[in-house]
PDB file of C-alpha atoms and ligand atoms in Angstrom:
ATOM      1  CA  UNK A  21       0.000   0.000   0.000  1.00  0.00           C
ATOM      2  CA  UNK A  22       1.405   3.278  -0.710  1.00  0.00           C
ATOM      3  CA  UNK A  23       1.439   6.561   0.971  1.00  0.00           C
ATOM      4  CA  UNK A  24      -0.841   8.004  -1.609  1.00  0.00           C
ATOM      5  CA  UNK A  25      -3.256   5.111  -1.175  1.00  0.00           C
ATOM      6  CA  UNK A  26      -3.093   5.436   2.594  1.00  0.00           C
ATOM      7  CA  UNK A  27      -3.525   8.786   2.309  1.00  0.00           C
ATOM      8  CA  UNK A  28      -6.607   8.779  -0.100  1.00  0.00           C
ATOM      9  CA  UNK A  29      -8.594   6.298   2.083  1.00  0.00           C
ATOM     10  CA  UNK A  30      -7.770   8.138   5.476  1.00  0.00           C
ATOM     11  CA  UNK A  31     -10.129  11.169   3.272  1.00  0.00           C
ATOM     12  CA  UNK A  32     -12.344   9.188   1.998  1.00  0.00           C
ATOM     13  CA  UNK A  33     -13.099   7.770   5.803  1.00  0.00           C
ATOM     14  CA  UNK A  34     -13.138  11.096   7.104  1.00  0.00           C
ATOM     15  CA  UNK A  35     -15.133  11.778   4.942  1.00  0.00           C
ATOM     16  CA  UNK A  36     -17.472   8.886   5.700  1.00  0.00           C
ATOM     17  CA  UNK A  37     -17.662   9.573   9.554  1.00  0.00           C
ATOM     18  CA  UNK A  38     -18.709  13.289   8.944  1.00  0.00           C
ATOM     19  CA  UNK A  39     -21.077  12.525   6.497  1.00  0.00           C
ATOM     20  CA  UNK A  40     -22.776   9.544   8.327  1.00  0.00           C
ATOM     21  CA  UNK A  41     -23.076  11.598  11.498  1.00  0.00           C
ATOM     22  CA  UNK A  42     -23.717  14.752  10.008  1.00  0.00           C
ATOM     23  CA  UNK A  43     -20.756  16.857  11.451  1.00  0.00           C
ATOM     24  CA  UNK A  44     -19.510  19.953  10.035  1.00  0.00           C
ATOM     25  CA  UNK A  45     -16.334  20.853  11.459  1.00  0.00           C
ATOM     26  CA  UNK A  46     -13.186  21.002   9.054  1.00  0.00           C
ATOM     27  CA  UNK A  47     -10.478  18.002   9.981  1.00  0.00           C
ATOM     28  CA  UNK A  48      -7.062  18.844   9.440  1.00  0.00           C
ATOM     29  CA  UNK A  49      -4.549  16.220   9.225  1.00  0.00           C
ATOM     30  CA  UNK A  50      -1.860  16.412  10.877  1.00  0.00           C
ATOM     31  CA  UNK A  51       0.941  13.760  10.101  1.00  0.00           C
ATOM     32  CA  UNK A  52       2.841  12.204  12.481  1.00  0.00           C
ATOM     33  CA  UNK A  53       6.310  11.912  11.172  1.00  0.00           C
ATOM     34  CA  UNK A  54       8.384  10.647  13.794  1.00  0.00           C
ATOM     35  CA  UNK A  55       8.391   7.213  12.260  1.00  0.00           C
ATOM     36  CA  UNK A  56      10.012   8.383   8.707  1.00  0.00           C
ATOM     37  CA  UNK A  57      12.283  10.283   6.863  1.00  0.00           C
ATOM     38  CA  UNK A  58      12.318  13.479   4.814  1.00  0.00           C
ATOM     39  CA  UNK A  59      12.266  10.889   1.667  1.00  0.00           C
ATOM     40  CA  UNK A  60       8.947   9.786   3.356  1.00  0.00           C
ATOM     41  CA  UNK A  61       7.602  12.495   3.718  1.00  0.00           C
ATOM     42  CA  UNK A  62       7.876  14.477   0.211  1.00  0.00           C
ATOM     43  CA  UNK A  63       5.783  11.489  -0.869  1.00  0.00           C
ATOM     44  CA  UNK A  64       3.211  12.514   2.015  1.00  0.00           C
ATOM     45  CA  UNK A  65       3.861  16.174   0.244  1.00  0.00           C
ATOM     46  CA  UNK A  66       2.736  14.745  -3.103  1.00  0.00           C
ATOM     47  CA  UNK A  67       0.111  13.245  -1.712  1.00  0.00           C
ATOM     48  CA  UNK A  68      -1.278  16.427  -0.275  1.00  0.00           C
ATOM     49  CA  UNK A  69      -0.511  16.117   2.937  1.00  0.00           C
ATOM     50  CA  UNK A  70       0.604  19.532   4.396  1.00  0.00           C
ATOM     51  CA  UNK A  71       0.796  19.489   8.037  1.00  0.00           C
ATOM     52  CA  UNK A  72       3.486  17.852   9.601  1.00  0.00           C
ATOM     53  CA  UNK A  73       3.729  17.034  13.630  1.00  0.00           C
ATOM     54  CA  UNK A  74       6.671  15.946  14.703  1.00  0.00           C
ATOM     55  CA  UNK A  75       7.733  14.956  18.695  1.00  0.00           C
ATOM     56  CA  UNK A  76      11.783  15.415  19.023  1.00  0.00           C
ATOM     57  CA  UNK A  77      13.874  18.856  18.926  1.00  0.00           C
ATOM     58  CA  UNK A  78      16.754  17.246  17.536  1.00  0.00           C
ATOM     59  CA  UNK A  79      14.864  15.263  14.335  1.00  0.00           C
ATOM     60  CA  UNK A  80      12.498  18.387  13.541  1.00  0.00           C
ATOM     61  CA  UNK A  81      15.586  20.378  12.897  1.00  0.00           C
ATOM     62  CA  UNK A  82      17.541  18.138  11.283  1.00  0.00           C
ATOM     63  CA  UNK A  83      14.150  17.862   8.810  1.00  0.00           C
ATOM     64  CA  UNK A  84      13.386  21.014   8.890  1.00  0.00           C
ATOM     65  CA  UNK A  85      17.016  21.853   7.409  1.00  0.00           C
ATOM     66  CA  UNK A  86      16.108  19.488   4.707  1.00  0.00           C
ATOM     67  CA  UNK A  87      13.100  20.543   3.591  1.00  0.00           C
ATOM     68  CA  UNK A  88      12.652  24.315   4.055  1.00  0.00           C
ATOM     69  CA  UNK A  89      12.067  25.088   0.807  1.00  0.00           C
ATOM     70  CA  UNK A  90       8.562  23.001   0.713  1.00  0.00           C
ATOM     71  CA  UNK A  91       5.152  24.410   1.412  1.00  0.00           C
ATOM     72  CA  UNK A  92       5.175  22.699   4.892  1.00  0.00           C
ATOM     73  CA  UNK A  93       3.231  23.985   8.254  1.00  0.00           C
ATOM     74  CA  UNK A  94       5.173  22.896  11.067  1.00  0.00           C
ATOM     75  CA  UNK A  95       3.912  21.353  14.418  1.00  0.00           C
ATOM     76  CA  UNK A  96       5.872  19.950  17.402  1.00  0.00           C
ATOM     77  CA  UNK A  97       3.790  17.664  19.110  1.00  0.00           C
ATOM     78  CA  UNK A  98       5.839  16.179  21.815  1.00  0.00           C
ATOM     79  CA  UNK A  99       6.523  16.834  25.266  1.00  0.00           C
ATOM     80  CA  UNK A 100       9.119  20.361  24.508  1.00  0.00           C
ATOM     81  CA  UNK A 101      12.008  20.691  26.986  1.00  0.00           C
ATOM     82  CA  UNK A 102      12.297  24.428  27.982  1.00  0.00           C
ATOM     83  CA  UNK A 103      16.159  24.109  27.482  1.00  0.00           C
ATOM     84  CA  UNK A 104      15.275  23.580  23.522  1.00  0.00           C
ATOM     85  CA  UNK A 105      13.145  25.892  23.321  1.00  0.00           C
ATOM     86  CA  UNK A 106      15.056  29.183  21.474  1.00  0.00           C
ATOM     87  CA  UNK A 107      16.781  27.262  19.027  1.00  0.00           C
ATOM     88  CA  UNK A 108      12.898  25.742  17.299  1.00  0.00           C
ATOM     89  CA  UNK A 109      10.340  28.355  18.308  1.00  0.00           C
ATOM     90  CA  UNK A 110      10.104  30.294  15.639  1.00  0.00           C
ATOM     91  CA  UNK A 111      10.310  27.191  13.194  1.00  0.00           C
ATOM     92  CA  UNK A 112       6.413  26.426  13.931  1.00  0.00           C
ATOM     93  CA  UNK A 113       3.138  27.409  13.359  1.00  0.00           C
ATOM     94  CA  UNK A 114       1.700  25.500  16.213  1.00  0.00           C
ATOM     95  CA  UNK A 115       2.284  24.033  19.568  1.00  0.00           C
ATOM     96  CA  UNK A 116       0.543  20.970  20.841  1.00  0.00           C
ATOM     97  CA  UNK A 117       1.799  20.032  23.948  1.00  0.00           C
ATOM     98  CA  UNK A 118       1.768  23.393  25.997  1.00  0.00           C
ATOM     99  CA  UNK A 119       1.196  22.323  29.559  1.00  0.00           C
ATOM    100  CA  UNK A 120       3.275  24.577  32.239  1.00  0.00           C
ATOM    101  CA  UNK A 121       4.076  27.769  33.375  1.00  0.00           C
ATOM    102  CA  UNK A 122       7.671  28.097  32.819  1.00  0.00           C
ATOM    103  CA  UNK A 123       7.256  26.760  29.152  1.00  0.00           C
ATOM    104  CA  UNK A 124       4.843  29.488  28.184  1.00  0.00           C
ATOM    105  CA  UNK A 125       7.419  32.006  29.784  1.00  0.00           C
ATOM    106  CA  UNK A 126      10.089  30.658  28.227  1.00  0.00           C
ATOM    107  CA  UNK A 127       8.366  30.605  24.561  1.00  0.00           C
ATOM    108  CA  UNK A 128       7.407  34.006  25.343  1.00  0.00           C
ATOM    109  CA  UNK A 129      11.120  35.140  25.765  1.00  0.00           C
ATOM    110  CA  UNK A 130      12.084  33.821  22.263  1.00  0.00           C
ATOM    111  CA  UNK A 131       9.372  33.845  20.007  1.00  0.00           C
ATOM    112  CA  UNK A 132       8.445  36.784  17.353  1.00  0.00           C
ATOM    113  CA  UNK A 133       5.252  36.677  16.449  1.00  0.00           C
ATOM    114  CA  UNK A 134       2.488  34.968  18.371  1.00  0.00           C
ATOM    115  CA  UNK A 135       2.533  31.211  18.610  1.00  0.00           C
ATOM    116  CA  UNK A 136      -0.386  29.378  18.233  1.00  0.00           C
ATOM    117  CA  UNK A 137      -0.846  26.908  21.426  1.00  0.00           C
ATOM    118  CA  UNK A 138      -3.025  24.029  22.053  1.00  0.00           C
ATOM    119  CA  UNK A 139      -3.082  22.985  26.258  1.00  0.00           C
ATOM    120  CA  UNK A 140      -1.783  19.649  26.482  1.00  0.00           C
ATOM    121  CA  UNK A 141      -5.064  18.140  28.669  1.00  0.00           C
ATOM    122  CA  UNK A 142      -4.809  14.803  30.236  1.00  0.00           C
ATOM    123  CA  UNK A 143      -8.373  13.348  30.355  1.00  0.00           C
ATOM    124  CA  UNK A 144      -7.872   9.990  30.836  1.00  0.00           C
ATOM    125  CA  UNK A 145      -6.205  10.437  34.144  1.00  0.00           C
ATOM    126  CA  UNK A 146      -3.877   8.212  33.822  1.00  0.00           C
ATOM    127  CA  UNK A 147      -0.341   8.935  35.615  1.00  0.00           C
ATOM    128  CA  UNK A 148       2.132   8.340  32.778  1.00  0.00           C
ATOM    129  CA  UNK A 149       0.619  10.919  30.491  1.00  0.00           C
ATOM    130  CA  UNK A 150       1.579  14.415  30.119  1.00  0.00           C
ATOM    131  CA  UNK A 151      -0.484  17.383  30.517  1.00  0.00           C
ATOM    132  CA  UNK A 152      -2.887  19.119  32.602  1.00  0.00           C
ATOM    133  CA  UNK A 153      -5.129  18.053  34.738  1.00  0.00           C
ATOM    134  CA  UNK A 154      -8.751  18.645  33.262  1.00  0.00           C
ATOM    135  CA  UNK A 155      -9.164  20.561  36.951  1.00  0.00           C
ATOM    136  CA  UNK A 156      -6.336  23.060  36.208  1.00  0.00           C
ATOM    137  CA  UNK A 157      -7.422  23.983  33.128  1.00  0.00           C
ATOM    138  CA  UNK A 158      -8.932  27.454  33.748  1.00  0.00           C
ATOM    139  CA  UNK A 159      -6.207  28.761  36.218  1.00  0.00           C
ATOM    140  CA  UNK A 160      -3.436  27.628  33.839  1.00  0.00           C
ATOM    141  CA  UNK A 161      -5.234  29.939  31.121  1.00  0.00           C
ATOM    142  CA  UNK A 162      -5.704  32.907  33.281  1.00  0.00           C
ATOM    143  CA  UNK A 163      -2.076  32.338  34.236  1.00  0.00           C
ATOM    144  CA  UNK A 164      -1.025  32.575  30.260  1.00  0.00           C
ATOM    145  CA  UNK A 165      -2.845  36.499  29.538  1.00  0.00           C
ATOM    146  CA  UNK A 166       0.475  38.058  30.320  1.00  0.00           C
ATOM    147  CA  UNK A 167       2.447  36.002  27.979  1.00  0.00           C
ATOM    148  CA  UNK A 168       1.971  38.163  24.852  1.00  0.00           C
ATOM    149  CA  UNK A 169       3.405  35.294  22.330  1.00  0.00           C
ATOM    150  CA  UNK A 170       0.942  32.677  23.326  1.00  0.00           C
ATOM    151  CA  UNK A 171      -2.636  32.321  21.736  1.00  0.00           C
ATOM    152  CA  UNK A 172      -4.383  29.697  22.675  1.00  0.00           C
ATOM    153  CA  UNK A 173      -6.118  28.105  19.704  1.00  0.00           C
ATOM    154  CA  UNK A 174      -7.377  25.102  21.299  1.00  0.00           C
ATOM    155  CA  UNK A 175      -6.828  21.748  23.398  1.00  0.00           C
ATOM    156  CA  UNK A 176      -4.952  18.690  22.743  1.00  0.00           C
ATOM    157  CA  UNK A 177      -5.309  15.246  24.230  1.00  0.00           C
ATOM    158  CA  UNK A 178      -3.779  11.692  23.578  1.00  0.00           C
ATOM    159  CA  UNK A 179      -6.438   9.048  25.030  1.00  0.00           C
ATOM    160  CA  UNK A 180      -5.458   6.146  26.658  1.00  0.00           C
ATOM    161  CA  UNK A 181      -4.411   2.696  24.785  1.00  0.00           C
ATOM    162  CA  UNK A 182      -7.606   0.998  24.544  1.00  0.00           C
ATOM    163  CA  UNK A 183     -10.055   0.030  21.860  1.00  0.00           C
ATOM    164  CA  UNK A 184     -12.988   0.294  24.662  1.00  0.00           C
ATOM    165  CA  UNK A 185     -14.863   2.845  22.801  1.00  0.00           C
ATOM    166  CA  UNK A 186     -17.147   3.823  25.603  1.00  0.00           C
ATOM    167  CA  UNK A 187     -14.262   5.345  27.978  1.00  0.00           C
ATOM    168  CA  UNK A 188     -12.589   6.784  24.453  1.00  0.00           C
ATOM    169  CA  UNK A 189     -15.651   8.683  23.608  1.00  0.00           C
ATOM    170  CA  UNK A 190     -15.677  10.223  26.934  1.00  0.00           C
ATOM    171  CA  UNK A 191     -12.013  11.090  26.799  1.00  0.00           C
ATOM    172  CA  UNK A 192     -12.778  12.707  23.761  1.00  0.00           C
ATOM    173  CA  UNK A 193     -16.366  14.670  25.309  1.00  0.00           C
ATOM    174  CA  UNK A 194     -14.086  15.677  28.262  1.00  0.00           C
ATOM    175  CA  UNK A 195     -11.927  17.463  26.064  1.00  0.00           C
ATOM    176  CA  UNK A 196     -14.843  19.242  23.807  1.00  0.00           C
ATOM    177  CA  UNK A 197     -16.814  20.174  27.089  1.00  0.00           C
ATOM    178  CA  UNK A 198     -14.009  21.924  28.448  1.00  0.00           C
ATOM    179  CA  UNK A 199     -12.861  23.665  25.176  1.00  0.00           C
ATOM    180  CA  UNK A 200     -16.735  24.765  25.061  1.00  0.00           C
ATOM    181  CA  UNK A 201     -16.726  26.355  28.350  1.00  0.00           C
ATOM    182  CA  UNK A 202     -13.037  28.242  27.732  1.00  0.00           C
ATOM    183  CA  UNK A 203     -14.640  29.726  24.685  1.00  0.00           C
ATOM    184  CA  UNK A 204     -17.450  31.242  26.185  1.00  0.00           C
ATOM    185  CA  UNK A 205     -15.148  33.217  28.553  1.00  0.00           C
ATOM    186  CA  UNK A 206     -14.575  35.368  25.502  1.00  0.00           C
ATOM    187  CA  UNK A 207     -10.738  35.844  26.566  1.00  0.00           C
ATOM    188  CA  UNK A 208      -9.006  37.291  23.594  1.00  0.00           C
ATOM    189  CA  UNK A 209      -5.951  35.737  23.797  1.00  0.00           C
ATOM    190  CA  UNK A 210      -7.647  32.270  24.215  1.00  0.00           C
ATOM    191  CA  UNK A 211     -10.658  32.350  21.615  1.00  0.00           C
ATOM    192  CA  UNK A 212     -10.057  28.160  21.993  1.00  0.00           C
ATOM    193  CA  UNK A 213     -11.557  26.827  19.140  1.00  0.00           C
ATOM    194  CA  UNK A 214      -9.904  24.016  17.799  1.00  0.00           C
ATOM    195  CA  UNK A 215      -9.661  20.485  19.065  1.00  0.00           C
ATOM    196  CA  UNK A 216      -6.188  18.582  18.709  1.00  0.00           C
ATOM    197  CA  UNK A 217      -7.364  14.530  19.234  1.00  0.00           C
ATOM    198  CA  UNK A 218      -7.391  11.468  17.579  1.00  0.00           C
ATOM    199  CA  UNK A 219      -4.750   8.955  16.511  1.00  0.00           C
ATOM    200  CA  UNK A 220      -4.307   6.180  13.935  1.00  0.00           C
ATOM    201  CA  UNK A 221      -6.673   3.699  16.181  1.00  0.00           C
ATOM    202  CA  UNK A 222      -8.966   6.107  17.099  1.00  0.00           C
ATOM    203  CA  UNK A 223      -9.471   9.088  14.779  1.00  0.00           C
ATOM    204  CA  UNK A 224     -12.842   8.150  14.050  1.00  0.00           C
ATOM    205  CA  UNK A 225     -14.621   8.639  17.413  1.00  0.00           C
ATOM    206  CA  UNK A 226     -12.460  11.653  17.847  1.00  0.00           C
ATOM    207  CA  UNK A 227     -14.083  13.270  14.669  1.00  0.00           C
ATOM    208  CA  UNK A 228     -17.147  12.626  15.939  1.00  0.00           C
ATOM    209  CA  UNK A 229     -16.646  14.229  18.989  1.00  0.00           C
ATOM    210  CA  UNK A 230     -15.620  17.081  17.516  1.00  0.00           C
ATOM    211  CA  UNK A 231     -11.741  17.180  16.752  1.00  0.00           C
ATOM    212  CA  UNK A 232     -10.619  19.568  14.009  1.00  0.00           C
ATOM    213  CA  UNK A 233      -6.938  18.284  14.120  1.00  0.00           C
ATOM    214  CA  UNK A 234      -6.063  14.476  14.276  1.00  0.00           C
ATOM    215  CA  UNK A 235      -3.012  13.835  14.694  1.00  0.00           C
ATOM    216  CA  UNK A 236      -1.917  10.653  12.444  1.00  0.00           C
ATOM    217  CA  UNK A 237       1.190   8.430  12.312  1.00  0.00           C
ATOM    218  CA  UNK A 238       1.001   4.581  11.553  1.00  0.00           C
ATOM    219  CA  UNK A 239      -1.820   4.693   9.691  1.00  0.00           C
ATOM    220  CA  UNK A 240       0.002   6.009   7.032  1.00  0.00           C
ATOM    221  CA  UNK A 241       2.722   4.215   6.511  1.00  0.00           C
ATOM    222  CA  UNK A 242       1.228   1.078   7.469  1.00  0.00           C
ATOM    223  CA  UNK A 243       1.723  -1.597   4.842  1.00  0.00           C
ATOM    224  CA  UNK A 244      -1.797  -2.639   3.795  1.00  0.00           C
ATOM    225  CA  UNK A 245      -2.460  -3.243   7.343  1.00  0.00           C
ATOM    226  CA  UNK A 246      -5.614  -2.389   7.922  1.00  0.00           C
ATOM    227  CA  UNK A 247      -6.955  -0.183  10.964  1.00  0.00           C
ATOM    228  CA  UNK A 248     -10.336   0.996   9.567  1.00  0.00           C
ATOM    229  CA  UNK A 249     -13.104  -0.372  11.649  1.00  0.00           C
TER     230      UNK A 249
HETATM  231  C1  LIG B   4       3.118   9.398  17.405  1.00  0.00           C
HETATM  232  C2  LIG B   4       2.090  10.373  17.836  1.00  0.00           C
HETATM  233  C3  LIG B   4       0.824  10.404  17.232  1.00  0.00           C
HETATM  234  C4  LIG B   4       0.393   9.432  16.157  1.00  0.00           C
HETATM  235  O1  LIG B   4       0.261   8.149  16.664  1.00  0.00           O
HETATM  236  P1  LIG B   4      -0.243   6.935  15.741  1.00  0.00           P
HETATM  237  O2  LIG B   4      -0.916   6.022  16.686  1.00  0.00           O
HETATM  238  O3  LIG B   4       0.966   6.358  15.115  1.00  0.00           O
HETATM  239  O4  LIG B   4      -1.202   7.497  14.739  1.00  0.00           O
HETATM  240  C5  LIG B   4      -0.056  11.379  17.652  1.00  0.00           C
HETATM  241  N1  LIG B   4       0.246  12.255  18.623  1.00  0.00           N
HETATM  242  C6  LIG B   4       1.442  12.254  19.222  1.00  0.00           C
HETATM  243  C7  LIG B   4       1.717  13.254  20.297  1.00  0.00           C
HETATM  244  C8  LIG B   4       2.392  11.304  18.861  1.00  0.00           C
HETATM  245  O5  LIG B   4       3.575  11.283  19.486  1.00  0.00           O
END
């Protein structure tokens, strides 16, 4: 199975999900590239894929060197070291995985123009992930007004490892609930409209809880495997 192939049915079952359940929002795929190489990833290019997410300092720049001269938008979607932070920052259009204090500050030190942020949310719970608590949520944005280079466009989850779809779905409703009630506090530096969630294994109940990012790795360069439903 090629790229291209993997690509065209990941549409054509986005597709499918919005349609059958009548959902509106745009979906904007975000690759994970983690897993390949820049060679891998012009033939993601050709096949229109234009967002790329990737999860290590060291790799995005080393891609990023490569391929500068592309029509890429740049994400980092991995946990981001303040220590790394100057030498990428102004490399991205968007930030996934904002999820303390001292980051924000330190993004706000080195950064141009406004950086569009997504709050790293943990909803499942679950010890090992990164993130907020769902609890801290609305303090950690009042916390971020003063930080001039930070707009919050939105929150970003990873769900826990499991193909019960009951406890995904309300991983996923968490998230939406709580972006819902952020936007109706009308802050102007958070207008909090977008919803980062949804991997290979479960982008589908994501989109139908209302993600407008999903953020996709194996799925795409999966060999014929096959993870539709
Ligand atoms: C790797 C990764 C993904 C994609 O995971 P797949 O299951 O391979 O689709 C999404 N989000 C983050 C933060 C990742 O590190």
């Amino acid at each position: 199975m090629s790229i291209k192939e993997n690509v065209n049915r990941l549409l054509r079952e986005i597709d499918r999900v919005k349609s059958l359940h009548h959902l509106t929002q745009n979906v904007t795929i975000c690759a994970a590239t983690k897993y390949v190489d820049v060679k891998v990833m012009k033939e993601l290019l050709q096949a229109g894929i234009t967002n790329f997410g990737e999860n290590r300092v060291q790799d995005f720049l080393t891609k990023y060197e490569v391929l500068q001269n592309e029509d890429i938008t740049w994400h980092f979607i991995g946990t981001l070291q303040t220590n790394k932070v100057k030498k990428m920052i102004n490399k991205i259009s968007y930030l996934h995985s904002l999820d303390r204090e001292n980051l924000a500050e330190e993004i706000n030190k080195y950064r141009k123009a406004p950086l569009n942020c997504f709050i790293q949310v943990n909803c499942s719970g679950e010890v090992s992930k990164h993130g907020l608590r769902v609890d801290d949520v609305h303090s950690f944005i009042y916390k971020l007004e003063k930080y001039d280079k930070i707009k919050i466009i939105g929150l970003m989850t990873m769900a826990e490892n499991t193909t019960d779809i009951e406890v995904l779905k309300q991983t996923f409703r968490t998230l939406r609930e709580l972006r819902d009630e952020i936007q109706t506090l009308k802050l102007p530096y958070a207008p909090c409209t977008e919803l980062s969630m949804g991997m290979s294994n479960d982008y589908q109940i994501a989109i139908r809880e209302g993600a407008t990012v999903i953020r996709i790795g194996s799925l795409l360069f999966s060999n014929g495997g096959n993870n539709d439903d």
